[in-house]
mmCIF file of C-alpha atoms and ligand atoms in Angstrom:
data_model
loop_
_atom_site.group_PDB
_atom_site.id
_atom_site.type_symbol
_atom_site.label_atom_id
_atom_site.label_comp_id
_atom_site.label_asym_id
_atom_site.label_seq_id
_atom_site.Cartn_x
_atom_site.Cartn_y
_atom_site.Cartn_z
ATOM 1 C CA UNK A 1 -11.890 -6.746 14.049
ATOM 2 C CA UNK A 2 -8.387 -5.875 12.757
ATOM 3 C CA UNK A 3 -6.213 -8.733 13.865
ATOM 4 C CA UNK A 4 -2.605 -8.878 12.639
ATOM 5 C CA UNK A 5 -2.496 -12.535 13.799
ATOM 6 C CA UNK A 6 -4.523 -13.325 10.683
ATOM 7 C CA UNK A 7 -1.568 -12.171 8.611
ATOM 8 C CA UNK A 8 0.141 -15.556 8.438
ATOM 9 C CA UNK A 9 3.509 -16.266 6.882
ATOM 10 C CA UNK A 10 2.858 -18.706 4.052
ATOM 11 C CA UNK A 11 5.509 -20.887 2.446
ATOM 12 C CA UNK A 12 5.081 -21.160 -1.333
ATOM 13 C CA UNK A 13 5.987 -24.303 -3.242
ATOM 14 C CA UNK A 14 6.256 -23.975 -7.027
ATOM 15 C CA UNK A 15 8.420 -25.757 -9.633
ATOM 16 C CA UNK A 16 10.081 -22.485 -10.709
ATOM 17 C CA UNK A 17 11.155 -21.843 -7.110
ATOM 18 C CA UNK A 18 12.629 -25.343 -6.761
ATOM 19 C CA UNK A 19 14.467 -24.918 -10.019
ATOM 20 C CA UNK A 20 16.203 -21.790 -8.717
ATOM 21 C CA UNK A 21 16.557 -23.124 -5.143
ATOM 22 C CA UNK A 22 14.449 -20.203 -3.887
ATOM 23 C CA UNK A 23 12.585 -20.408 -0.590
ATOM 24 C CA UNK A 24 9.632 -18.045 -0.929
ATOM 25 C CA UNK A 25 7.376 -16.853 1.893
ATOM 26 C CA UNK A 26 4.379 -14.542 1.574
ATOM 27 C CA UNK A 27 3.290 -12.318 4.459
ATOM 28 C CA UNK A 28 -0.493 -12.358 4.099
ATOM 29 C CA UNK A 29 -1.431 -8.837 5.233
ATOM 30 C CA UNK A 30 -4.350 -9.185 2.812
ATOM 31 C CA UNK A 31 -6.009 -11.460 5.402
ATOM 32 C CA UNK A 32 -6.112 -8.804 8.152
ATOM 33 C CA UNK A 33 -9.529 -7.535 7.041
ATOM 34 C CA UNK A 34 -11.766 -7.683 3.945
ATOM 35 C CA UNK A 35 -12.239 -3.895 3.772
ATOM 36 C CA UNK A 36 -9.161 -2.462 5.412
ATOM 37 C CA UNK A 37 -6.721 -3.552 2.746
ATOM 38 C CA UNK A 38 -3.583 -4.961 4.458
ATOM 39 C CA UNK A 39 -1.046 -2.202 4.575
ATOM 40 C CA UNK A 40 -3.739 0.466 4.841
ATOM 41 C CA UNK A 41 -4.563 -0.805 8.310
ATOM 42 C CA UNK A 42 -0.867 -0.730 9.237
ATOM 43 C CA UNK A 43 -0.678 2.894 8.125
ATOM 44 C CA UNK A 44 -3.844 3.920 9.973
ATOM 45 C CA UNK A 45 -3.181 2.110 13.241
ATOM 46 C CA UNK A 46 -1.104 4.777 15.024
ATOM 47 C CA UNK A 47 -2.886 7.646 13.277
ATOM 48 C CA UNK A 48 -6.179 6.443 14.767
ATOM 49 C CA UNK A 49 -4.580 5.912 18.138
ATOM 50 C CA UNK A 50 -3.236 9.477 18.087
ATOM 51 C CA UNK A 51 -6.629 10.841 17.029
ATOM 52 C CA UNK A 52 -8.288 9.109 19.967
ATOM 53 C CA UNK A 53 -5.587 10.106 22.472
ATOM 54 C CA UNK A 54 -5.727 13.743 21.424
ATOM 55 C CA UNK A 55 -9.521 13.831 21.711
ATOM 56 C CA UNK A 56 -10.300 14.296 18.016
ATOM 57 C CA UNK A 57 -13.795 13.435 16.839
ATOM 58 C CA UNK A 58 -12.798 12.244 13.395
ATOM 59 C CA UNK A 59 -10.312 11.668 10.624
ATOM 60 C CA UNK A 60 -10.108 13.694 7.426
ATOM 61 C CA UNK A 61 -8.166 12.354 4.491
ATOM 62 C CA UNK A 62 -7.805 12.426 0.703
ATOM 63 C CA UNK A 63 -8.099 9.911 -2.139
ATOM 64 C CA UNK A 64 -8.936 9.188 -5.751
ATOM 65 C CA UNK A 65 -12.271 7.614 -6.775
ATOM 66 C CA UNK A 66 -10.889 4.023 -6.457
ATOM 67 C CA UNK A 67 -8.795 4.612 -3.341
ATOM 68 C CA UNK A 68 -8.171 1.622 -1.039
ATOM 69 C CA UNK A 69 -7.025 4.173 1.521
ATOM 70 C CA UNK A 70 -10.434 5.886 1.603
ATOM 71 C CA UNK A 71 -12.275 2.599 2.166
ATOM 72 C CA UNK A 72 -9.766 1.592 4.829
ATOM 73 C CA UNK A 73 -10.108 4.945 6.601
ATOM 74 C CA UNK A 74 -13.913 4.736 6.527
ATOM 75 C CA UNK A 75 -13.916 1.193 7.965
ATOM 76 C CA UNK A 76 -11.181 1.714 10.551
ATOM 77 C CA UNK A 77 -12.624 5.048 11.742
ATOM 78 C CA UNK A 78 -16.058 3.506 12.173
ATOM 79 C CA UNK A 79 -14.473 0.670 14.174
ATOM 80 C CA UNK A 80 -12.583 3.183 16.347
ATOM 81 C CA UNK A 81 -15.737 5.232 17.043
ATOM 82 C CA UNK A 82 -14.480 8.207 15.028
ATOM 83 C CA UNK A 83 -16.224 9.948 12.162
ATOM 84 C CA UNK A 84 -14.495 10.195 8.805
ATOM 85 C CA UNK A 85 -14.382 12.745 6.028
ATOM 86 C CA UNK A 86 -13.020 11.870 2.583
ATOM 87 C CA UNK A 87 -11.916 14.558 0.135
ATOM 88 C CA UNK A 88 -12.306 12.867 -3.260
ATOM 89 C CA UNK A 89 -10.585 13.866 -6.517
ATOM 90 C CA UNK A 90 -13.245 14.579 -9.141
ATOM 91 C CA UNK A 91 -15.871 17.312 -8.809
ATOM 92 C CA UNK A 92 -18.107 15.508 -11.303
ATOM 93 C CA UNK A 93 -18.483 12.420 -9.063
ATOM 94 C CA UNK A 94 -20.933 11.572 -6.298
ATOM 95 C CA UNK A 95 -21.303 8.900 -3.611
ATOM 96 C CA UNK A 96 -23.012 6.581 -6.114
ATOM 97 C CA UNK A 97 -20.403 6.872 -8.859
ATOM 98 C CA UNK A 98 -18.678 3.539 -8.196
ATOM 99 C CA UNK A 99 -18.482 0.659 -5.730
ATOM 100 C CA UNK A 100 -15.498 2.080 -3.852
ATOM 101 C CA UNK A 101 -17.357 5.323 -3.160
ATOM 102 C CA UNK A 102 -20.603 3.526 -2.317
ATOM 103 C CA UNK A 103 -18.666 1.385 0.156
ATOM 104 C CA UNK A 104 -17.068 4.463 1.756
ATOM 105 C CA UNK A 105 -20.494 6.080 2.151
ATOM 106 C CA UNK A 106 -21.987 2.861 3.555
ATOM 107 C CA UNK A 107 -19.159 2.782 6.123
ATOM 108 C CA UNK A 108 -20.232 6.239 7.300
ATOM 109 C CA UNK A 109 -17.692 8.381 5.479
ATOM 110 C CA UNK A 110 -18.763 11.928 4.632
ATOM 111 C CA UNK A 111 -17.581 12.369 1.038
ATOM 112 C CA UNK A 112 -16.657 15.742 -0.413
ATOM 113 C CA UNK A 113 -15.947 15.893 -4.146
ATOM 114 C CA UNK A 114 -13.470 18.485 -5.340
ATOM 115 C CA UNK A 115 -12.040 19.511 -8.700
ATOM 116 C CA UNK A 116 -8.618 18.230 -9.743
ATOM 117 C CA UNK A 117 -7.314 21.776 -9.284
ATOM 118 C CA UNK A 118 -8.501 21.893 -5.681
ATOM 119 C CA UNK A 119 -7.287 18.337 -5.065
ATOM 120 C CA UNK A 120 -3.787 19.393 -6.133
ATOM 121 C CA UNK A 121 -3.685 21.461 -2.903
ATOM 122 C CA UNK A 122 -4.032 18.335 -0.743
ATOM 123 C CA UNK A 123 -0.616 18.718 0.901
ATOM 124 C CA UNK A 124 -0.779 22.495 1.387
ATOM 125 C CA UNK A 125 -0.954 23.738 4.971
ATOM 126 C CA UNK A 126 -3.301 26.602 4.115
ATOM 127 C CA UNK A 127 -5.773 24.142 2.565
ATOM 128 C CA UNK A 128 -5.566 21.993 5.699
ATOM 129 C CA UNK A 129 -6.321 25.050 7.844
ATOM 130 C CA UNK A 130 -9.318 25.849 5.651
ATOM 131 C CA UNK A 131 -10.538 22.235 5.984
ATOM 132 C CA UNK A 132 -10.085 22.308 9.763
ATOM 133 C CA UNK A 133 -12.305 25.384 10.005
ATOM 134 C CA UNK A 134 -15.064 23.400 8.302
ATOM 135 C CA UNK A 135 -14.259 20.165 10.181
ATOM 136 C CA UNK A 136 -12.925 21.144 13.610
ATOM 137 C CA UNK A 137 -11.308 18.536 15.852
ATOM 138 C CA UNK A 138 -10.438 16.225 12.982
ATOM 139 C CA UNK A 139 -7.015 14.708 12.453
ATOM 140 C CA UNK A 140 -5.864 15.234 8.880
ATOM 141 C CA UNK A 141 -4.001 12.295 7.357
ATOM 142 C CA UNK A 142 -2.271 12.764 3.969
ATOM 143 C CA UNK A 143 -3.343 10.756 0.914
ATOM 144 C CA UNK A 144 -2.382 7.088 1.239
ATOM 145 C CA UNK A 145 -1.678 7.409 4.977
ATOM 146 C CA UNK A 146 1.750 8.785 4.107
ATOM 147 C CA UNK A 147 3.041 10.265 7.363
ATOM 148 C CA UNK A 148 5.254 9.404 10.333
ATOM 149 C CA UNK A 149 2.562 7.318 12.061
ATOM 150 C CA UNK A 150 1.982 5.436 8.827
ATOM 151 C CA UNK A 151 5.659 4.553 8.676
ATOM 152 C CA UNK A 152 5.879 3.271 12.247
ATOM 153 C CA UNK A 153 2.789 1.116 11.736
ATOM 154 C CA UNK A 154 4.500 -0.564 8.772
ATOM 155 C CA UNK A 155 7.641 -1.163 10.820
ATOM 156 C CA UNK A 156 5.688 -3.894 12.622
ATOM 157 C CA UNK A 157 5.231 -6.128 9.563
ATOM 158 C CA UNK A 158 8.729 -7.647 9.610
ATOM 159 C CA UNK A 159 8.639 -8.172 13.384
ATOM 160 C CA UNK A 160 5.910 -10.771 12.778
ATOM 161 C CA UNK A 161 8.361 -12.861 10.690
ATOM 162 C CA UNK A 162 11.753 -14.494 11.413
ATOM 163 C CA UNK A 163 13.246 -11.419 9.640
ATOM 164 C CA UNK A 164 16.120 -13.458 8.204
ATOM 165 C CA UNK A 165 15.510 -13.034 4.467
ATOM 166 C CA UNK A 166 18.028 -12.288 1.727
ATOM 167 C CA UNK A 167 15.470 -10.225 -0.187
ATOM 168 C CA UNK A 168 12.116 -8.623 0.587
ATOM 169 C CA UNK A 169 9.695 -7.524 -2.151
ATOM 170 C CA UNK A 170 6.942 -4.927 -1.791
ATOM 171 C CA UNK A 171 4.749 -2.837 -4.108
ATOM 172 C CA UNK A 172 5.156 0.912 -3.874
ATOM 173 C CA UNK A 173 2.601 3.716 -4.087
ATOM 174 C CA UNK A 174 3.376 6.523 -1.639
ATOM 175 C CA UNK A 175 6.486 4.620 -0.314
ATOM 176 C CA UNK A 176 5.151 4.629 3.276
ATOM 177 C CA UNK A 177 5.048 0.831 3.533
ATOM 178 C CA UNK A 178 8.467 0.363 1.970
ATOM 179 C CA UNK A 179 10.023 2.902 4.369
ATOM 180 C CA UNK A 180 8.548 1.109 7.391
ATOM 181 C CA UNK A 181 9.991 -2.132 6.050
ATOM 182 C CA UNK A 182 13.360 -0.550 5.307
ATOM 183 C CA UNK A 183 13.564 0.592 8.947
ATOM 184 C CA UNK A 184 12.971 -2.933 10.212
ATOM 185 C CA UNK A 185 14.760 -5.369 7.863
ATOM 186 C CA UNK A 186 17.805 -7.352 8.969
ATOM 187 C CA UNK A 187 21.266 -6.049 8.113
ATOM 188 C CA UNK A 188 21.854 -8.589 5.319
ATOM 189 C CA UNK A 189 18.488 -8.053 3.604
ATOM 190 C CA UNK A 190 18.039 -6.081 0.414
ATOM 191 C CA UNK A 191 14.673 -4.430 -0.140
ATOM 192 C CA UNK A 192 13.207 -4.656 -3.638
ATOM 193 C CA UNK A 193 10.529 -2.051 -4.295
ATOM 194 C CA UNK A 194 8.163 -2.220 -7.260
ATOM 195 C CA UNK A 195 6.695 1.207 -8.072
ATOM 196 C CA UNK A 196 3.313 0.924 -9.808
ATOM 197 C CA UNK A 197 3.528 4.409 -11.322
ATOM 198 C CA UNK A 198 5.356 5.113 -14.550
ATOM 199 C CA UNK A 199 8.459 7.301 -14.301
ATOM 200 C CA UNK A 200 8.279 7.293 -10.497
ATOM 201 C CA UNK A 201 11.415 8.434 -8.688
ATOM 202 C CA UNK A 202 11.274 5.838 -5.897
ATOM 203 C CA UNK A 203 14.332 6.922 -3.951
ATOM 204 C CA UNK A 204 13.521 10.627 -4.343
ATOM 205 C CA UNK A 205 9.966 10.023 -3.133
ATOM 206 C CA UNK A 206 11.224 7.991 -0.173
ATOM 207 C CA UNK A 207 13.582 10.838 0.763
ATOM 208 C CA UNK A 208 10.770 13.388 0.453
ATOM 209 C CA UNK A 209 8.473 11.414 2.776
ATOM 210 C CA UNK A 210 11.298 10.825 5.266
ATOM 211 C CA UNK A 211 11.999 14.572 5.347
ATOM 212 C CA UNK A 212 8.300 15.400 5.676
ATOM 213 C CA UNK A 213 8.151 12.959 8.599
ATOM 214 C CA UNK A 214 10.950 14.822 10.363
ATOM 215 C CA UNK A 215 13.484 11.997 10.201
ATOM 216 C CA UNK A 216 17.174 12.965 10.179
ATOM 217 C CA UNK A 217 18.944 12.244 6.847
ATOM 218 C CA UNK A 218 21.895 10.729 8.737
ATOM 219 C CA UNK A 219 19.489 8.052 9.991
ATOM 220 C CA UNK A 220 18.308 6.931 6.564
ATOM 221 C CA UNK A 221 20.850 7.762 3.856
ATOM 222 C CA UNK A 222 22.839 4.579 4.492
ATOM 223 C CA UNK A 223 19.671 2.499 4.707
ATOM 224 C CA UNK A 224 18.503 3.767 1.305
ATOM 225 C CA UNK A 225 21.483 1.976 -0.244
ATOM 226 C CA UNK A 226 19.743 -1.325 0.578
ATOM 227 C CA UNK A 227 16.855 -0.408 -1.722
ATOM 228 C CA UNK A 228 16.724 -1.915 -5.196
ATOM 229 C CA UNK A 229 14.146 -0.286 -7.469
ATOM 230 C CA UNK A 230 12.424 -2.622 -9.955
ATOM 231 C CA UNK A 231 10.989 0.141 -12.137
ATOM 232 C CA UNK A 232 10.137 -1.812 -15.276
ATOM 233 C CA UNK A 233 6.977 -3.466 -13.954
ATOM 234 C CA UNK A 234 4.444 -0.590 -13.942
ATOM 235 C CA UNK A 235 2.626 -1.993 -17.034
ATOM 236 C CA UNK A 236 2.023 1.481 -18.439
ATOM 237 C CA UNK A 237 1.286 3.330 -15.202
ATOM 238 C CA UNK A 238 -1.061 3.526 -12.242
ATOM 239 C CA UNK A 239 -4.231 1.476 -12.726
ATOM 240 C CA UNK A 240 -3.041 0.172 -16.093
ATOM 241 C CA UNK A 241 -2.452 -3.486 -16.833
ATOM 242 C CA UNK A 242 -2.200 -5.963 -19.659
ATOM 243 C CA UNK A 243 -3.702 -9.343 -20.468
ATOM 244 C CA UNK A 244 -0.249 -10.793 -19.752
ATOM 245 C CA UNK A 245 -0.388 -9.465 -16.184
ATOM 246 C CA UNK A 246 -3.927 -10.745 -15.615
ATOM 247 C CA UNK A 247 -2.931 -14.174 -16.993
ATOM 248 C CA UNK A 248 0.051 -14.330 -14.639
ATOM 249 C CA UNK A 249 -2.171 -13.400 -11.675
ATOM 250 C CA UNK A 250 -4.715 -16.043 -12.633
ATOM 251 C CA UNK A 251 -1.999 -18.672 -13.046
ATOM 252 C CA UNK A 252 -0.596 -17.798 -9.610
ATOM 253 C CA UNK A 253 -4.075 -18.020 -8.092
ATOM 254 C CA UNK A 254 -4.611 -21.442 -9.667
ATOM 255 C CA UNK A 255 -1.324 -22.716 -8.231
ATOM 256 C CA UNK A 256 -1.531 -21.173 -4.748
ATOM 257 C CA UNK A 257 -5.151 -19.932 -4.210
ATOM 258 C CA UNK A 258 -3.659 -16.565 -3.269
ATOM 259 C CA UNK A 259 -5.581 -13.671 -4.885
ATOM 260 C CA UNK A 260 -3.677 -10.656 -6.217
ATOM 261 C CA UNK A 261 -4.876 -7.282 -7.486
ATOM 262 C CA UNK A 262 -3.791 -5.762 -10.817
ATOM 263 C CA UNK A 263 -2.949 -2.337 -9.335
ATOM 264 C CA UNK A 264 -0.281 -3.258 -6.766
ATOM 265 C CA UNK A 265 0.347 -6.844 -5.659
ATOM 266 C CA UNK A 266 -0.037 -8.370 -9.140
ATOM 267 C CA UNK A 267 2.699 -6.123 -10.520
ATOM 268 C CA UNK A 268 5.001 -6.712 -7.533
ATOM 269 C CA UNK A 269 4.632 -10.495 -7.724
ATOM 270 C CA UNK A 270 5.133 -10.408 -11.487
ATOM 271 C CA UNK A 271 8.398 -8.518 -10.885
ATOM 272 C CA UNK A 272 9.552 -11.052 -8.307
ATOM 273 C CA UNK A 273 8.760 -14.071 -10.498
ATOM 274 C CA UNK A 274 10.358 -12.486 -13.549
ATOM 275 C CA UNK A 275 13.541 -11.734 -11.636
ATOM 276 C CA UNK A 276 13.657 -15.252 -10.179
ATOM 277 C CA UNK A 277 13.256 -16.641 -13.700
ATOM 278 C CA UNK A 278 16.158 -14.470 -14.849
ATOM 279 C CA UNK A 279 18.370 -15.975 -12.144
ATOM 280 C CA UNK A 280 18.723 -12.924 -9.847
ATOM 281 C CA UNK A 281 17.759 -14.793 -6.681
ATOM 282 C CA UNK A 282 19.222 -18.294 -6.974
ATOM 283 C CA UNK A 283 19.573 -19.971 -3.580
ATOM 284 C CA UNK A 284 17.866 -17.126 -1.676
ATOM 285 C CA UNK A 285 15.265 -16.913 1.080
ATOM 286 C CA UNK A 286 12.724 -14.345 -0.062
ATOM 287 C CA UNK A 287 9.793 -12.600 1.585
ATOM 288 C CA UNK A 288 6.960 -11.113 -0.486
ATOM 289 C CA UNK A 289 4.673 -8.693 1.358
ATOM 290 C CA UNK A 290 1.055 -9.185 0.246
ATOM 291 C CA UNK A 291 -0.201 -5.670 0.936
ATOM 292 C CA UNK A 292 -3.851 -6.506 0.183
ATOM 293 C CA UNK A 293 -5.756 -4.461 -2.372
ATOM 294 C CA UNK A 294 -8.757 -6.721 -2.677
ATOM 295 C CA UNK A 295 -11.869 -4.962 -1.370
ATOM 296 C CA UNK A 296 -14.503 -7.401 -0.098
ATOM 297 C CA UNK A 297 -12.872 -10.407 -1.761
ATOM 298 C CA UNK A 298 -12.476 -8.963 -5.265
ATOM 299 C CA UNK A 299 -10.029 -6.436 -6.588
ATOM 300 C CA UNK A 300 -11.546 -3.055 -7.398
ATOM 301 C CA UNK A 301 -10.611 -3.232 -11.042
ATOM 302 C CA UNK A 302 -12.342 -6.610 -11.424
ATOM 303 C CA UNK A 303 -15.443 -5.242 -9.710
ATOM 304 C CA UNK A 304 -15.667 -2.232 -11.950
ATOM 305 C CA UNK A 305 -14.462 -4.180 -14.988
ATOM 306 C CA UNK A 306 -12.353 -1.264 -16.085
ATOM 307 C CA UNK A 307 -10.871 -1.505 -19.560
ATOM 308 C CA UNK A 308 -7.485 -3.114 -20.182
ATOM 309 C CA UNK A 309 -4.752 -0.843 -21.428
HETATM 310 C C1 PLP B 1 -1.922 1.398 -1.143
HETATM 311 C C2 PLP B 1 -1.343 0.115 -1.508
HETATM 312 C C3 PLP B 1 0.045 -0.056 -1.707
HETATM 313 C C4 PLP B 1 1.003 1.108 -1.655
HETATM 314 O O1 PLP B 1 1.552 1.309 -0.387
HETATM 315 P P1 PLP B 1 2.381 2.633 -0.079
HETATM 316 O O2 PLP B 1 2.593 2.593 1.391
HETATM 317 O O3 PLP B 1 1.518 3.798 -0.475
HETATM 318 O O4 PLP B 1 3.643 2.611 -0.854
HETATM 319 C C5 PLP B 1 0.520 -1.316 -1.999
HETATM 320 N N1 PLP B 1 -0.320 -2.364 -2.115
HETATM 321 C C6 PLP B 1 -1.656 -2.236 -1.949
HETATM 322 C C7 PLP B 1 -2.495 -3.423 -2.116
HETATM 323 C C8 PLP B 1 -2.214 -1.007 -1.646
HETATM 324 O O5 PLP B 1 -3.548 -0.897 -1.516
#
């Protein structure tokens, strides 16, 4: 079912790129699976393998009510013959509250709705121990698949390309994907990360996840200097977007037939195009990682027709 061979490397031809002598390629991780949104599969791959190897019966993880990670975990666990438990932020919700949650339930995920106060404990060891008493023999994966196994899964993305780019662009949520990419890019490549949260400390968050994953600072401090943070493309914060962003996504779709989502990939591609237009990448070979984000062919936000901010 989950076949990374579907993630082709697509060359993009647009007048703006010709004007700036940019060669742009898009790594189509969005094509890996309709439910397991691109990078979410990468992050789950070795977590699921470890769960199976260590004889666990299921996966337990955390997410918000529109979480791509929850849907991906439900689908990938079902495929791997494991059960799945999702701890969802929002005690007032239920399995029918929106399409994301309905999809999780339909994919066999046992959903548990908790208050925001309880959800804030999601990274606390004592909460994990409490959860394991209720759900023995489950592997707990942090929100967004943000752990060591998530990172090594994302290290494989660049190996499926010539890995000879001047710049790589990727959207950033938990930073797991960008760390995996950072560990695998060529020496000459700079990594441009586009955080989708407002006021997000990208480098600090990357350091925190690297520490949590038990990786030696001497192994990553130098690498972090290759990271360029494009922090002016959050469009107001997580889940927020403007008509301008939606127009740019639609225009890109018309020109390339590549769908984007307004939460992650739309913002990252907007950042890339804006920076090309401003002359930051003249003459470069660039790779854009399409991390997915489109559940069942439509982005979540489009499905739910959430208001524009
Ligand atoms: C979750 C997600 C991201 C964020 O990836 P991180 O590894 O958490 O930084 C980016 N793009 C899409 C489409 C996602 O669903």
